[in-house]
GROMACS .gro file of C-alpha atoms in nm:
model
  442
    1ALA     CA    1   1.490   8.887   7.026
    2LEU     CA    2   1.744   8.931   7.308
    3TRP     CA    3   1.494   9.098   7.540
    4VAL     CA    4   1.239   8.813   7.472
    5LEU     CA    5   1.501   8.553   7.563
    6LEU     CA    6   1.608   8.712   7.890
    7PRO     CA    7   1.487   8.513   8.200
    8GLU     CA    8   1.150   8.638   8.332
    9ASP     CA    9   1.284   8.702   8.676
   10THR     CA   10   1.539   8.968   8.554
   11ALA     CA   11   1.254   9.213   8.495
   12LEU     CA   12   1.473   9.427   8.263
   13PRO     CA   13   1.260   9.675   8.073
   14PHE     CA   14   1.292   9.690   7.689
   15ALA     CA   15   1.399  10.056   7.729
   16SER     CA   16   1.712   9.939   7.913
   17VAL     CA   17   1.797   9.649   7.682
   18LEU     CA   18   1.766   9.852   7.359
   19PRO     CA   19   2.038  10.112   7.412
   20ALA     CA   20   2.267   9.849   7.568
   21SER     CA   21   2.234   9.618   7.266
   22LEU     CA   22   2.292   9.913   7.026
   23VAL     CA   23   2.616  10.007   7.208
   24ALA     CA   24   2.723   9.644   7.216
   25LEU     CA   25   2.654   9.613   6.852
   26GLY     CA   26   2.869   9.913   6.786
   27ALA     CA   27   3.154   9.764   6.984
   28GLY     CA   28   3.134   9.448   6.776
   29LEU     CA   29   3.135   9.647   6.449
   30VAL     CA   30   3.436   9.857   6.554
   31LEU     CA   31   3.644   9.567   6.668
   32ALA     CA   32   3.537   9.364   6.360
   33THR     CA   33   3.517   9.019   6.516
   34PRO     CA   34   3.305   8.762   6.333
   35GLY     CA   35   2.947   8.829   6.446
   36GLY     CA   36   3.079   9.065   6.705
   37VAL     CA   37   3.175   8.766   6.924
   38GLY     CA   38   3.353   8.887   7.234
   39PRO     CA   39   3.304   9.266   7.230
   40PHE     CA   40   2.929   9.237   7.191
   41ASP     CA   41   2.892   8.996   7.478
   42LEU     CA   42   3.127   9.176   7.707
   43ALA     CA   43   2.963   9.509   7.640
   44LEU     CA   44   2.617   9.365   7.722
   45VAL     CA   45   2.742   9.218   8.046
   46SER     CA   46   2.898   9.548   8.145
   47LEU     CA   47   2.604   9.770   8.048
   48LEU     CA   48   2.294   9.576   8.166
   49PRO     CA   49   2.204   9.608   8.535
   50ALA     CA   50   2.352   9.348   8.769
   51ALA     CA   51   2.003   9.240   8.855
   52ALA     CA   52   2.005   9.028   8.544
   53GLY     CA   53   2.273   8.802   8.680
   54ASN     CA   54   2.569   8.731   8.463
   55ALA     CA   55   2.498   8.356   8.432
   56ASP     CA   56   2.137   8.414   8.313
   57LEU     CA   57   2.245   8.701   8.090
   58ILE     CA   58   2.521   8.492   7.920
   59ALA     CA   59   2.264   8.216   7.866
   60ALA     CA   60   2.024   8.464   7.709
   61ILE     CA   61   2.300   8.594   7.480
   62LEU     CA   62   2.384   8.234   7.374
   63ALA     CA   63   2.010   8.165   7.296
   64PHE     CA   64   1.993   8.496   7.109
   65ARG     CA   65   2.284   8.389   6.890
   66VAL     CA   66   2.111   8.057   6.809
   67VAL     CA   67   1.801   8.245   6.699
   68TYR     CA   68   1.973   8.532   6.523
   69TYR     CA   69   2.264   8.345   6.357
   70ALA     CA   70   2.229   7.970   6.366
   71ALA     CA   71   1.866   7.932   6.254
   72PRO     CA   72   1.911   8.150   5.935
   73ALA     CA   73   2.238   7.967   5.865
   74LEU     CA   74   2.067   7.623   5.882
   75LEU     CA   75   1.784   7.748   5.668
   76ALA     CA   76   2.034   7.881   5.405
   77ALA     CA   77   2.220   7.555   5.418
   78ALA     CA   78   1.904   7.360   5.341
   79PHE     CA   79   1.850   7.583   5.026
   80VAL     CA   80   2.212   7.521   4.921
   81LEU     CA   81   2.174   7.140   4.960
   82VAL     CA   82   1.844   7.140   4.759
   83GLY     CA   83   2.009   7.356   4.489
   84PRO     CA   84   1.838   7.569   4.224
   85ARG     CA   85   1.521   7.449   4.060
   86PRO     CA   86   1.596   7.317   3.708
   87GLN     CA   87   1.495   7.539   3.420
   88PRO     CA   88   1.197   7.410   3.220
   89ALA     CA   89   1.273   7.260   2.884
   90THR     CA   90   1.102   7.551   2.713
   91ALA     CA   91   1.325   7.817   2.874
   92ALA     CA   92   1.523   8.050   2.648
   93ILE     CA   93   1.899   8.088   2.681
   94LEU     CA   94   2.072   8.430   2.698
   95LEU     CA   95   2.395   8.405   2.497
   96THR     CA   96   2.661   8.682   2.536
   97GLY     CA   97   3.005   8.761   2.396
   98THR     CA   98   3.138   8.539   2.121
   99GLU     CA   99   2.852   8.292   2.178
  100ALA     CA  100   2.600   8.549   2.065
  101ARG     CA  101   2.806   8.604   1.744
  102SER     CA  102   2.862   8.238   1.669
  103PRO     CA  103   2.788   8.115   1.311
  104ARG     CA  104   2.485   7.929   1.440
  105VAL     CA  105   2.319   8.246   1.597
  106LEU     CA  106   2.421   8.463   1.302
  107GLY     CA  107   2.271   8.206   1.065
  108LEU     CA  108   1.950   8.208   1.273
  109ALA     CA  109   1.945   8.592   1.247
  110ALA     CA  110   1.999   8.594   0.877
  111ALA     CA  111   1.743   8.318   0.804
  112GLY     CA  112   1.436   8.508   0.944
  113SER     CA  113   1.231   8.807   0.840
  114ARG     CA  114   1.422   9.060   1.060
  115ALA     CA  115   1.767   9.117   0.902
  116GLU     CA  116   1.834   9.397   1.149
  117ALA     CA  117   1.915   9.127   1.399
  118LEU     CA  118   2.255   9.107   1.233
  119LEU     CA  119   2.347   9.406   1.452
  120LEU     CA  120   2.473   9.112   1.653
  121ARG     CA  121   2.795   9.130   1.457
  122GLN     CA  122   2.863   9.476   1.605
  123GLY     CA  123   2.956   9.301   1.928
  124GLU     CA  124   2.757   9.496   2.186
  125HIS     CA  125   2.446   9.280   2.199
  126ALA     CA  126   2.342   8.948   2.347
  127ALA     CA  127   2.095   8.697   2.197
  128LEU     CA  128   1.798   8.542   2.382
  129VAL     CA  129   1.755   8.225   2.187
  130ALA     CA  130   1.448   8.000   2.236
  131ALA     CA  131   1.523   7.643   2.351
  132GLY     CA  132   1.401   7.506   2.013
  133GLY     CA  133   1.663   7.718   1.838
  134ARG     CA  134   1.408   7.860   1.580
  135SER     CA  135   1.367   8.216   1.711
  136GLY     CA  136   1.535   8.467   1.940
  137LEU     CA  137   1.561   8.827   2.042
  138LEU     CA  138   1.845   9.087   2.011
  139VAL     CA  139   1.922   9.209   2.362
  140GLY     CA  140   2.122   9.499   2.509
  141SER     CA  141   2.191   9.589   2.871
  142ALA     CA  142   2.248   9.925   3.036
  143GLY     CA  143   2.124  10.132   3.339
  144GLY     CA  144   1.965   9.835   3.518
  145THR     CA  145   1.752   9.753   3.215
  146LEU     CA  146   1.761   9.445   2.988
  147THR     CA  147   1.624   9.568   2.657
  148ALA     CA  148   1.512   9.362   2.359
  149LEU     CA  149   1.556   9.531   2.026
  150ARG     CA  150   1.303   9.495   1.749
  151ASP     CA  151   1.095   9.190   1.675
  152PRO     CA  152   1.200   8.817   1.715
  153PHE     CA  153   1.442   8.692   1.458
  154GLY     CA  154   1.475   8.341   1.309
  155PRO     CA  155   1.266   8.134   1.068
  156GLY     CA  156   1.010   8.072   1.341
  157PRO     CA  157   0.761   7.997   1.464
  158HIS     CA  158   0.861   8.278   1.691
  159GLY     CA  159   0.636   8.215   1.994
  160GLU     CA  160   0.622   8.587   2.089
  161ALA     CA  161   0.434   8.513   2.419
  162ALA     CA  162   0.700   8.265   2.531
  163LEU     CA  163   0.976   8.508   2.434
  164VAL     CA  164   0.816   8.794   2.632
  165SER     CA  165   0.799   8.559   2.939
  166ALA     CA  166   1.160   8.448   2.880
  167MET     CA  167   1.278   8.800   2.854
  168THR     CA  168   1.102   8.901   3.174
  169ALA     CA  169   1.256   8.601   3.355
  170ALA     CA  170   1.598   8.677   3.219
  171ALA     CA  171   1.578   9.037   3.339
  172ARG     CA  172   1.444   8.930   3.688
  173SER     CA  173   1.724   8.681   3.730
  174ARG     CA  174   1.973   8.965   3.679
  175GLY     CA  175   1.798   9.205   3.910
  176ALA     CA  176   1.710   9.425   3.605
  177ARG     CA  177   1.400   9.567   3.438
  178ALA     CA  178   1.272   9.414   3.117
  179ALA     CA  179   1.199   9.644   2.819
  180PHE     CA  180   1.124   9.610   2.447
  181TYR     CA  181   1.250   9.884   2.210
  182LYS     CA  182   1.125   9.933   1.861
  183CYS     CA  183   0.904   9.631   1.875
  184GLY     CA  184   0.639   9.592   1.613
  185PRO     CA  185   0.259   9.569   1.663
  186ARG     CA  186   0.252   9.189   1.695
  187LEU     CA  187   0.512   9.175   1.973
  188ALA     CA  188   0.367   9.483   2.135
  189VAL     CA  189   0.029   9.303   2.176
  190HIS     CA  190   0.192   9.013   2.350
  191ALA     CA  191   0.391   9.252   2.574
  192ARG     CA  192   0.074   9.439   2.669
  193ARG     CA  193  -0.100   9.110   2.761
  194ALA     CA  194   0.194   9.038   2.987
  195GLY     CA  195   0.144   9.362   3.174
  196PHE     CA  196   0.381   9.600   2.990
  197ARG     CA  197   0.286   9.958   2.911
  198LEU     CA  198   0.341  10.081   2.553
  199ILE     CA  199   0.428  10.410   2.381
  200PRO     CA  200   0.502  10.466   2.017
  201VAL     CA  201   0.870  10.581   1.974
  202ALA     CA  202   0.926  10.540   1.600
  203ARG     CA  203   0.799  10.417   1.267
  204GLU     CA  204   0.974  10.174   1.035
  205ALA     CA  205   0.990  10.302   0.675
  206TRP     CA  206   0.990  10.012   0.427
  207LEU     CA  207   0.900   9.927   0.074
  208ARG     CA  208   0.875   9.641  -0.165
  209PRO     CA  209   1.145   9.663  -0.428
  210ALA     CA  210   0.935   9.486  -0.693
  211GLU     CA  211   0.665   9.756  -0.659
  212PHE     CA  212   0.896  10.059  -0.640
  213ASP     CA  213   0.816  10.309  -0.910
  214LEU     CA  214   1.046  10.606  -0.931
  215SER     CA  215   0.805  10.791  -1.160
  216ALA     CA  216   0.525  10.808  -0.896
  217PRO     CA  217   0.419  11.166  -0.819
  218ALA     CA  218   0.507  11.125  -0.451
  219ARG     CA  219   0.871  11.073  -0.547
  220ALA     CA  220   0.911  11.392  -0.749
  221SER     CA  221   1.167  11.528  -0.506
  222LEU     CA  222   1.364  11.205  -0.515
  223ARG     CA  223   1.381  11.219  -0.896
  224ARG     CA  224   1.521  11.568  -0.878
  225LYS     CA  225   1.791  11.467  -0.634
  226ILE     CA  226   1.897  11.164  -0.838
  227ARG     CA  227   1.919  11.382  -1.154
  228GLN     CA  228   2.140  11.626  -0.960
  229ALA     CA  229   2.376  11.344  -0.869
  230ALA     CA  230   2.377  11.210  -1.231
  231ARG     CA  231   2.460  11.556  -1.372
  232ALA     CA  232   2.750  11.581  -1.124
  233GLY     CA  233   2.892  11.252  -1.261
  234VAL     CA  234   2.817  11.033  -0.960
  235THR     CA  235   2.839  10.660  -1.030
  236VAL     CA  236   2.753  10.373  -0.800
  237ARG     CA  237   2.921  10.036  -0.754
  238ALA     CA  238   2.776   9.748  -0.545
  239PHE     CA  239   2.976   9.498  -0.340
  240ALA     CA  240   2.832   9.184  -0.183
  241PRO     CA  241   3.005   8.932   0.049
  242ASP     CA  242   2.866   8.640  -0.158
  243THR     CA  243   3.002   8.767  -0.494
  244ALA     CA  244   3.335   8.628  -0.597
  245GLY     CA  245   3.600   8.873  -0.716
  246ASP     CA  246   3.463   9.179  -0.536
  247THR     CA  247   3.718   9.356  -0.318
  248LEU     CA  248   3.565   9.603  -0.085
  249PRO     CA  249   3.766   9.932  -0.082
  250ILE     CA  250   3.798   9.932   0.297
  251ALA     CA  251   4.058  10.212   0.305
  252CYS     CA  252   3.825  10.438   0.109
  253LEU     CA  253   3.528  10.353   0.335
  254ALA     CA  254   3.733  10.424   0.647
  255ARG     CA  255   3.830  10.759   0.508
  256ILE     CA  256   3.466  10.858   0.440
  257ALA     CA  257   3.350  10.723   0.775
  258GLY     CA  258   3.616  10.927   0.945
  259ASP     CA  259   3.511  11.244   0.754
  260TRP     CA  260   3.139  11.195   0.806
  261PRO     CA  261   3.105  11.294   1.179
  262ARG     CA  262   3.329  11.594   1.125
  263GLY     CA  263   3.119  11.705   0.834
  264ARG     CA  264   2.798  11.661   1.030
  265ALA     CA  265   2.938  11.874   1.316
  266ALA     CA  266   3.054  12.148   1.070
  267ARG     CA  267   2.717  12.160   0.890
  268GLY     CA  268   2.466  12.135   1.169
  269GLY     CA  269   2.638  12.125   1.502
  270ALA     CA  270   2.540  11.760   1.555
  271ARG     CA  271   2.743  11.548   1.786
  272ALA     CA  272   3.051  11.426   1.602
  273ARG     CA  273   3.034  11.069   1.718
  274GLU     CA  274   2.872  10.745   1.603
  275HIS     CA  275   2.581  10.612   1.805
  276GLY     CA  276   2.518  10.247   1.867
  277PHE     CA  277   2.258   9.988   2.000
  278SER     CA  278   1.998  10.021   1.726
  279MET     CA  279   2.247  10.190   1.486
  280GLY     CA  280   2.541  10.034   1.316
  281ARG     CA  281   2.894  10.172   1.360
  282PHE     CA  282   3.169  10.152   1.105
  283ALA     CA  283   3.423   9.877   1.143
  284PRO     CA  284   3.599   9.695   0.858
  285ASP     CA  285   3.499   9.346   0.971
  286TYR     CA  286   3.138   9.467   1.025
  287VAL     CA  287   3.075   9.613   0.676
  288SER     CA  288   3.261   9.322   0.507
  289GLY     CA  289   2.969   9.099   0.586
  290GLN     CA  290   2.709   9.343   0.441
  291ILE     CA  291   2.581   9.454   0.103
  292VAL     CA  292   2.779   9.777   0.041
  293LEU     CA  293   2.716  10.034  -0.231
  294VAL     CA  294   2.992  10.299  -0.298
  295ALA     CA  295   2.940  10.628  -0.484
  296GLU     CA  296   3.232  10.765  -0.682
  297HIS     CA  297   3.272  11.125  -0.805
  298ARG     CA  298   3.549  11.218  -1.042
  299GLY     CA  299   3.737  10.891  -0.974
  300THR     CA  300   3.714  10.927  -0.587
  301SER     CA  301   3.483  10.742  -0.351
  302CYS     CA  302   3.265  11.006  -0.179
  303ALA     CA  303   2.988  10.816  -0.006
  304PHE     CA  304   2.865  10.467   0.076
  305LEU     CA  305   2.583  10.279   0.242
  306SER     CA  306   2.551   9.929   0.377
  307LEU     CA  307   2.257   9.691   0.428
  308HIS     CA  308   2.191   9.400   0.650
  309LYS     CA  309   2.125   9.102   0.423
  310GLY     CA  310   1.855   8.854   0.539
  311ARG     CA  311   1.679   8.580   0.358
  312ASN     CA  312   1.382   8.788   0.241
  313GLU     CA  313   1.474   9.134   0.362
  314TRP     CA  314   1.748   9.399   0.335
  315VAL     CA  315   1.773   9.671   0.605
  316LEU     CA  316   1.953  10.001   0.552
  317ASP     CA  317   2.226  10.032   0.814
  318LEU     CA  318   2.522  10.272   0.759
  319THR     CA  319   2.488  10.583   0.544
  320ARG     CA  320   2.816  10.777   0.529
  321ASN     CA  321   2.915  11.061   0.292
  322ALA     CA  322   3.220  11.285   0.269
  323ALA     CA  323   3.173  11.654   0.296
  324ALA     CA  324   3.248  11.697  -0.079
  325ALA     CA  325   2.981  11.447  -0.195
  326PRO     CA  326   2.751  11.615  -0.455
  327SER     CA  327   2.386  11.676  -0.372
  328GLY     CA  328   2.168  11.376  -0.430
  329THR     CA  329   2.448  11.119  -0.377
  330MET     CA  330   2.281  10.934  -0.089
  331GLN     CA  331   1.948  10.926  -0.278
  332ALA     CA  332   2.120  10.773  -0.579
  333LEU     CA  333   2.278  10.514  -0.355
  334VAL     CA  334   1.951  10.407  -0.192
  335ALA     CA  335   1.775  10.399  -0.534
  336GLU     CA  336   2.050  10.177  -0.667
  337ALA     CA  337   2.016   9.954  -0.361
  338ILE     CA  338   1.641   9.919  -0.430
  339ALA     CA  339   1.715   9.824  -0.790
  340LEU     CA  340   1.971   9.562  -0.677
  341ALA     CA  341   1.720   9.421  -0.430
  342ARG     CA  342   1.454   9.395  -0.705
  343ALA     CA  343   1.701   9.219  -0.931
  344ARG     CA  344   1.788   8.970  -0.662
  345GLY     CA  345   1.422   8.899  -0.579
  346VAL     CA  346   1.434   9.049  -0.231
  347ALA     CA  347   1.082   9.086  -0.101
  348ARG     CA  348   1.126   9.371   0.145
  349LEU     CA  349   1.367   9.663   0.193
  350SER     CA  350   1.360   9.857   0.513
  351LEU     CA  351   1.488  10.208   0.533
  352ALA     CA  352   1.499  10.174   0.914
  353ALA     CA  353   1.320  10.407   1.153
  354ILE     CA  354   1.182  10.760   1.135
  355PRO     CA  355   1.024  10.953   1.421
  356PRO     CA  356   0.669  10.858   1.535
  357ASP     CA  357   0.356  11.039   1.426
  358PRO     CA  358   0.311  11.329   1.669
  359ALA     CA  359  -0.062  11.244   1.676
  360ALA     CA  360   0.026  10.906   1.822
  361LEU     CA  361   0.164  11.063   2.143
  362ALA     CA  362  -0.138  11.295   2.185
  363GLY     CA  363  -0.324  11.225   2.505
  364ARG     CA  364  -0.037  11.015   2.642
  365GLY     CA  365   0.067  11.076   3.005
  366PRO     CA  366   0.376  11.283   3.094
  367ALA     CA  367   0.584  10.972   3.161
  368ALA     CA  368   0.521  10.836   2.813
  369ARG     CA  369   0.603  11.171   2.648
  370LEU     CA  370   0.917  11.207   2.853
  371ALA     CA  371   1.039  10.860   2.766
  372ALA     CA  372   0.967  10.921   2.394
  373ARG     CA  373   1.147  11.248   2.407
  374LEU     CA  374   1.457  11.094   2.567
  375ILE     CA  375   1.482  10.844   2.293
  376ALA     CA  376   1.409  11.083   2.012
  377HIS     CA  377   1.671  11.323   2.138
  378ALA     CA  378   1.939  11.045   2.138
  379ALA     CA  379   1.834  10.869   1.817
  380GLY     CA  380   1.784  11.199   1.621
  381ASP     CA  381   1.537  11.218   1.330
  382GLY     CA  382   1.695  10.925   1.146
  383ARG     CA  383   1.732  11.143   0.836
  384ALA     CA  384   1.349  11.136   0.823
  385ARG     CA  385   1.314  11.385   0.538
  386PHE     CA  386   1.567  11.195   0.327
  387LYS     CA  387   1.368  10.866   0.384
  388ARG     CA  388   1.028  11.032   0.318
  389ASP     CA  389   1.146  11.118  -0.035
  390PHE     CA  390   1.111  10.751  -0.114
  391ALA     CA  391   0.740  10.755  -0.014
  392PRO     CA  392   0.774  10.435   0.192
  393ARG     CA  393   0.507  10.253   0.390
  394THR     CA  394   0.538  10.283   0.760
  395THR     CA  395   0.472  10.056   1.059
  396PRO     CA  396   0.453  10.186   1.420
  397LEU     CA  397   0.732  10.074   1.659
  398TYR     CA  398   0.688  10.078   2.038
  399LEU     CA  399   0.879  10.091   2.369
  400ALA     CA  400   0.733   9.856   2.619
  401ALA     CA  401   0.806   9.859   2.992
  402HIS     CA  402   0.641   9.791   3.326
  403GLY     CA  403   0.465  10.097   3.467
  404ARG     CA  404   0.501  10.466   3.405
  405VAL     CA  405   0.828  10.490   3.602
  406GLY     CA  406   0.954  10.183   3.410
  407LEU     CA  407   0.886  10.367   3.086
  408VAL     CA  408   1.099  10.666   3.192
  409LEU     CA  409   1.382  10.453   3.330
  410SER     CA  410   1.384  10.234   3.017
  411GLY     CA  411   1.390  10.553   2.804
  412LEU     CA  412   1.696  10.664   2.999
  413ALA     CA  413   1.860  10.323   2.953
  414VAL     CA  414   1.792  10.314   2.582
  415ARG     CA  415   1.933  10.670   2.544
  416ARG     CA  416   2.247  10.554   2.723
  417GLN     CA  417   2.278  10.250   2.505
  418ILE     CA  418   2.245  10.464   2.190
  419VAL     CA  419   2.465  10.757   2.292
  420ARG     CA  420   2.743  10.573   2.480
  421PRO     CA  421   2.772  10.225   2.329
  422PRO     CA  422   3.065   9.995   2.429
  423PRO     CA  423   3.357   9.961   2.187
  424PRO     CA  424   3.266   9.742   1.890
  425SER     CA  425   3.376   9.387   1.893
  426PRO     CA  426   3.316   9.235   1.554
  427VAL     CA  427   3.297   8.870   1.475
  428GLY     CA  428   3.641   8.837   1.329
  429ASP     CA  429   3.849   8.928   1.027
  430SER     CA  430   3.698   9.030   0.705
  431ALA     CA  431   3.739   8.697   0.538
  432SER     CA  432   3.572   8.499   0.818
  433ALA     CA  433   3.281   8.754   0.841
  434ALA     CA  434   3.226   8.726   0.464
  435GLY     CA  435   3.246   8.344   0.485
  436ILE     CA  436   2.987   8.341   0.761
  437MET     CA  437   2.747   8.552   0.562
  438ARG     CA  438   2.793   8.334   0.256
  439ARG     CA  439   2.708   8.020   0.468
  440VAL     CA  440   2.397   8.180   0.630
  441ALA     CA  441   2.275   8.315   0.296
  442GLY     CA  442   2.283   7.969   0.153
   0.00000   0.00000   0.00000
């Protein structure tokens, strides 16, 4: 631009102007004046041949500054005066922090068919809520990726296509990639139509409590485990946040939760730490708002499990056992949870995720297999064999991202979210959490 603006009669070649302007630019940077004013100009006057003429050269420098600085500044000022375009009325809102854990949002999560959205109470997620306030997505952020977890929550209609578009726009506005983790087939179809690539990363294991038959041949191993627990004298007691008079033995649960990772590391060398994102972590306020079943052996609590409680669905969340828990204790706890769900008329009980069918990854590209392996390594097998004893039905779950590279980067981001979650920040004290759950259950 400077060379073009020099008077024609100077006849300075571009090869002379270029090195002079670079040296002048360096002088302006070193002396750190605004825009290099002073050092830049003086260096140019000193370095360019005298044939240019100082007056003409200074005029060219002033013209250069108008083109290089003033014109972009005026253009930017025009955009500032116009302001941002208003969001359309149908846009979704991304709520973070305490707003994402407000009674209104938690009530929306509990009122739908995806009780796992109550992971919001863990404190590490955001909520992308549709403008109509009838549906939303559970959202986490890490590694330059904004990731929606599971299917839309809320009583609906969910408007999956609109939520996919809103999720993409929310990620783009933050300079991040958009991804969907453990989304079901319906949401996966809408994501694929929007240009996302899909890979199966898990299967949801679930059953209908009203149809659960412990005497079925496929559950022979489960019956054997439950009998072992019964012979050892294991008993189970249930606690619910909407049941008056129940006092959850928080101190006992904390002791079991503290012993659990140490026991896992001692038995199998697994990492002795709780994971997050798609997995709950123990906190007194967090479990106080859940259905909790506690197993006792010889008068001492030895294991417990917790379930997210939605309107029509319960979802298995925490499963923690002390090292001294008799064999079959966890199976007995889950069987009792199924019986309790049947007695309360719960239509669906989810045992959460198990690894994907290996055949589903056959023929996939290397990027897809790498992304699936990254997530599987972080999430572990989800105690798959333990869950298969219940002979559940399964539904495929997918990771969706833009492009092959996006799949790998999203897999890395999900792995980071699972393995290194932020510190939990529950909704409040135990009483308030239980009170919120009573209100949303009604």
